[in-house]
């Protein structure tokens, strides 16, 4: 290895930084790396003894000067906006619907998939290569620093795609602006008067009849029929 061969390899792979120690590439310098004295990098390169290639626990870092990766705040379509970096665990996913994307995960491909597969309101990228969709964000999820969501997307080195156990969440809205989470209705609607809001537990408690609303549309008319089901919850 030489400095030149390391730089050429990393640059050809689309990375911004190259480091000579055992030959490393990346598009961001990982925390908590700290600058060290240049004299600490004093081991000669195997391929060129006139050059130094880091040392034990020391790395010479070079950059091609290209802009670093970012967390997109609003996508070009204007309909998806960044909501933040959230915690995520296997036993209780922040967003519950995993999506496999041929060709790899980017912020754009994930949001597009969530919109087309089921018109989901939320999309999230995680661990550099995962895409998740859902209409709600799990209540137990905690918003954390955006710095926690700084793993580069495997399929786009110019973007971050969450991190391990960290998911970057985007929300869909026609205006591209964040929307408040849905709330339980607490007002009258037309000829229907609001009487009460019941709190129901995980186990069946308040029995409700199933009401199926069926919409039949024509060119200039709409018929809405309602029938009562026989099931109870």
PDB file of N, CA and C in Angstrom, residues 26-31 68-72 84-86 125-129 144-154 157-169:
ATOM      1  N   UNK A  26     -13.953   6.527   3.955  1.00  0.00           N
ATOM      2  CA  UNK A  26     -15.202   6.972   4.570  1.00  0.00           C
ATOM      3  C   UNK A  26     -15.557   8.328   3.992  1.00  0.00           C
ATOM      4  N   UNK A  27     -16.773   8.783   4.278  1.00  0.00           N
ATOM      5  CA  UNK A  27     -17.181  10.127   3.884  1.00  0.00           C
ATOM      6  C   UNK A  27     -17.425  11.011   5.085  1.00  0.00           C
ATOM      7  N   UNK A  28     -17.071  10.540   6.251  1.00  0.00           N
ATOM      8  CA  UNK A  28     -17.133  11.348   7.464  1.00  0.00           C
ATOM      9  C   UNK A  28     -16.096  10.834   8.444  1.00  0.00           C
ATOM     10  N   UNK A  29     -15.569  11.712   9.281  1.00  0.00           N
ATOM     11  CA  UNK A  29     -14.628  11.314  10.323  1.00  0.00           C
ATOM     12  C   UNK A  29     -15.439  10.971  11.560  1.00  0.00           C
ATOM     13  N   UNK A  30     -15.321   9.756  12.016  1.00  0.00           N
ATOM     14  CA  UNK A  30     -16.176   9.260  13.081  1.00  0.00           C
ATOM     15  C   UNK A  30     -15.819   9.870  14.434  1.00  0.00           C
ATOM     16  N   UNK A  31     -16.876  10.137  15.217  1.00  0.00           N
ATOM     17  CA  UNK A  31     -16.717  10.579  16.598  1.00  0.00           C
ATOM     18  C   UNK A  31     -16.411   9.332  17.428  1.00  0.00           C
ATOM     19  N   UNK A  68     -19.336  16.976   2.239  1.00  0.00           N
ATOM     20  CA  UNK A  68     -19.656  15.786   3.014  1.00  0.00           C
ATOM     21  C   UNK A  68     -21.126  15.416   2.912  1.00  0.00           C
ATOM     22  N   UNK A  69     -21.496  14.223   3.375  1.00  0.00           N
ATOM     23  CA  UNK A  69     -22.894  13.794   3.347  1.00  0.00           C
ATOM     24  C   UNK A  69     -23.756  14.630   4.273  1.00  0.00           C
ATOM     25  N   UNK A  70     -25.054  14.631   4.010  1.00  0.00           N
ATOM     26  CA  UNK A  70     -25.994  15.439   4.792  1.00  0.00           C
ATOM     27  C   UNK A  70     -27.217  14.604   5.146  1.00  0.00           C
ATOM     28  N   UNK A  71     -27.998  15.109   6.088  1.00  0.00           N
ATOM     29  CA  UNK A  71     -29.341  14.587   6.343  1.00  0.00           C
ATOM     30  C   UNK A  71     -30.305  15.501   5.593  1.00  0.00           C
ATOM     31  N   UNK A  72     -30.893  15.047   4.479  1.00  0.00           N
ATOM     32  CA  UNK A  72     -31.806  15.925   3.737  1.00  0.00           C
ATOM     33  C   UNK A  72     -32.945  16.404   4.630  1.00  0.00           C
ATOM     34  N   UNK A  84     -36.703  14.080  12.379  1.00  0.00           N
ATOM     35  CA  UNK A  84     -35.719  13.905  13.435  1.00  0.00           C
ATOM     36  C   UNK A  84     -35.150  12.506  13.472  1.00  0.00           C
ATOM     37  N   UNK A  85     -34.174  12.326  14.357  1.00  0.00           N
ATOM     38  CA  UNK A  85     -33.517  11.041  14.587  1.00  0.00           C
ATOM     39  C   UNK A  85     -34.135  10.416  15.837  1.00  0.00           C
ATOM     40  N   UNK A  86     -34.598   9.169  15.722  1.00  0.00           N
ATOM     41  CA  UNK A  86     -35.299   8.509  16.820  1.00  0.00           C
ATOM     42  C   UNK A  86     -34.633   7.186  17.186  1.00  0.00           C
ATOM     43  N   UNK A 125     -35.192   5.736   7.465  1.00  0.00           N
ATOM     44  CA  UNK A 125     -34.001   5.019   7.008  1.00  0.00           C
ATOM     45  C   UNK A 125     -33.124   4.718   8.218  1.00  0.00           C
ATOM     46  N   UNK A 126     -32.541   3.516   8.222  1.00  0.00           N
ATOM     47  CA  UNK A 126     -31.807   3.060   9.399  1.00  0.00           C
ATOM     48  C   UNK A 126     -30.632   2.181   8.990  1.00  0.00           C
ATOM     49  N   UNK A 127     -29.562   2.269   9.765  1.00  0.00           N
ATOM     50  CA  UNK A 127     -28.427   1.355   9.636  1.00  0.00           C
ATOM     51  C   UNK A 127     -27.783   1.391   8.254  1.00  0.00           C
ATOM     52  N   UNK A 128     -27.983   2.489   7.523  1.00  0.00           N
ATOM     53  CA  UNK A 128     -27.347   2.635   6.223  1.00  0.00           C
ATOM     54  C   UNK A 128     -28.023   1.913   5.087  1.00  0.00           C
ATOM     55  N   UNK A 129     -28.913   0.942   5.426  1.00  0.00           N
ATOM     56  CA  UNK A 129     -29.450   0.095   4.367  1.00  0.00           C
ATOM     57  C   UNK A 129     -30.895  -0.356   4.589  1.00  0.00           C
ATOM     58  N   UNK A 144     -33.576  11.819  19.493  1.00  0.00           N
ATOM     59  CA  UNK A 144     -32.212  12.019  19.974  1.00  0.00           C
ATOM     60  C   UNK A 144     -31.496  12.985  19.038  1.00  0.00           C
ATOM     61  N   UNK A 145     -30.237  13.249  19.331  1.00  0.00           N
ATOM     62  CA  UNK A 145     -29.456  14.187  18.520  1.00  0.00           C
ATOM     63  C   UNK A 145     -29.339  13.698  17.083  1.00  0.00           C
ATOM     64  N   UNK A 146     -29.393  14.638  16.148  1.00  0.00           N
ATOM     65  CA  UNK A 146     -29.200  14.289  14.740  1.00  0.00           C
ATOM     66  C   UNK A 146     -27.833  13.656  14.508  1.00  0.00           C
ATOM     67  N   UNK A 147     -26.874  13.942  15.376  1.00  0.00           N
ATOM     68  CA  UNK A 147     -25.544  13.349  15.240  1.00  0.00           C
ATOM     69  C   UNK A 147     -25.577  11.837  15.394  1.00  0.00           C
ATOM     70  N   UNK A 148     -26.624  11.314  16.027  1.00  0.00           N
ATOM     71  CA  UNK A 148     -26.753   9.861  16.174  1.00  0.00           C
ATOM     72  C   UNK A 148     -27.137   9.184  14.863  1.00  0.00           C
ATOM     73  N   UNK A 149     -27.676   9.935  13.921  1.00  0.00           N
ATOM     74  CA  UNK A 149     -28.121   9.377  12.634  1.00  0.00           C
ATOM     75  C   UNK A 149     -27.131   9.737  11.528  1.00  0.00           C
ATOM     76  N   UNK A 150     -25.895   9.354  11.717  1.00  0.00           N
ATOM     77  CA  UNK A 150     -24.868   9.752  10.752  1.00  0.00           C
ATOM     78  C   UNK A 150     -24.110   8.548  10.197  1.00  0.00           C
ATOM     79  N   UNK A 151     -24.877   7.540   9.794  1.00  0.00           N
ATOM     80  CA  UNK A 151     -24.293   6.441   9.028  1.00  0.00           C
ATOM     81  C   UNK A 151     -24.622   6.667   7.565  1.00  0.00           C
ATOM     82  N   UNK A 152     -23.616   6.596   6.725  1.00  0.00           N
ATOM     83  CA  UNK A 152     -23.791   6.902   5.309  1.00  0.00           C
ATOM     84  C   UNK A 152     -24.662   5.844   4.641  1.00  0.00           C
ATOM     85  N   UNK A 153     -25.553   6.289   3.763  1.00  0.00           N
ATOM     86  CA  UNK A 153     -26.383   5.357   2.999  1.00  0.00           C
ATOM     87  C   UNK A 153     -25.487   4.494   2.112  1.00  0.00           C
ATOM     88  N   UNK A 154     -25.724   3.190   2.126  1.00  0.00           N
ATOM     89  CA  UNK A 154     -24.924   2.292   1.294  1.00  0.00           C
ATOM     90  C   UNK A 154     -25.029   2.644  -0.181  1.00  0.00           C
ATOM     91  N   UNK A 157     -23.497   7.873  -1.012  1.00  0.00           N
ATOM     92  CA  UNK A 157     -22.511   8.334  -0.037  1.00  0.00           C
ATOM     93  C   UNK A 157     -22.643   9.817   0.292  1.00  0.00           C
ATOM     94  N   UNK A 158     -23.600  10.494  -0.338  1.00  0.00           N
ATOM     95  CA  UNK A 158     -23.822  11.911  -0.048  1.00  0.00           C
ATOM     96  C   UNK A 158     -24.929  12.131   0.981  1.00  0.00           C
ATOM     97  N   UNK A 159     -25.524  11.048   1.473  1.00  0.00           N
ATOM     98  CA  UNK A 159     -26.613  11.156   2.440  1.00  0.00           C
ATOM     99  C   UNK A 159     -26.367  10.237   3.627  1.00  0.00           C
ATOM    100  N   UNK A 160     -26.962  10.610   4.749  1.00  0.00           N
ATOM    101  CA  UNK A 160     -26.962   9.748   5.925  1.00  0.00           C
ATOM    102  C   UNK A 160     -28.273   8.964   5.975  1.00  0.00           C
ATOM    103  N   UNK A 161     -28.180   7.708   6.407  1.00  0.00           N
ATOM    104  CA  UNK A 161     -29.351   6.836   6.528  1.00  0.00           C
ATOM    105  C   UNK A 161     -29.425   6.253   7.932  1.00  0.00           C
ATOM    106  N   UNK A 162     -29.665   7.119   8.922  1.00  0.00           N
ATOM    107  CA  UNK A 162     -29.820   6.650  10.294  1.00  0.00           C
ATOM    108  C   UNK A 162     -28.536   6.104  10.866  1.00  0.00           C
ATOM    109  N   UNK A 163     -28.653   5.011  11.641  1.00  0.00           N
ATOM    110  CA  UNK A 163     -27.499   4.363  12.258  1.00  0.00           C
ATOM    111  C   UNK A 163     -28.005   3.082  12.912  1.00  0.00           C
ATOM    112  N   UNK A 164     -27.141   2.379  13.605  1.00  0.00           N
ATOM    113  CA  UNK A 164     -27.579   1.196  14.335  1.00  0.00           C
ATOM    114  C   UNK A 164     -28.508   1.621  15.471  1.00  0.00           C
ATOM    115  N   UNK A 165     -29.715   1.071  15.491  1.00  0.00           N
ATOM    116  CA  UNK A 165     -30.727   1.405  16.508  1.00  0.00           C
ATOM    117  C   UNK A 165     -31.127   2.877  16.493  1.00  0.00           C
ATOM    118  N   UNK A 166     -30.905   3.532  15.370  1.00  0.00           N
ATOM    119  CA  UNK A 166     -31.302   4.921  15.188  1.00  0.00           C
ATOM    120  C   UNK A 166     -31.942   5.063  13.809  1.00  0.00           C
ATOM    121  N   UNK A 167     -33.121   5.667  13.766  1.00  0.00           N
ATOM    122  CA  UNK A 167     -33.847   5.788  12.508  1.00  0.00           C
ATOM    123  C   UNK A 167     -34.150   7.255  12.215  1.00  0.00           C
ATOM    124  N   UNK A 168     -33.809   7.696  11.017  1.00  0.00           N
ATOM    125  CA  UNK A 168     -34.113   9.056  10.571  1.00  0.00           C
ATOM    126  C   UNK A 168     -35.501   9.036   9.935  1.00  0.00           C
ATOM    127  N   UNK A 169     -36.422   9.791  10.507  1.00  0.00           N
ATOM    128  CA  UNK A 169     -37.829   9.721  10.114  1.00  0.00           C
ATOM    129  C   UNK A 169     -38.215  10.920   9.253  1.00  0.00           C
TER     130      UNK A 169
END
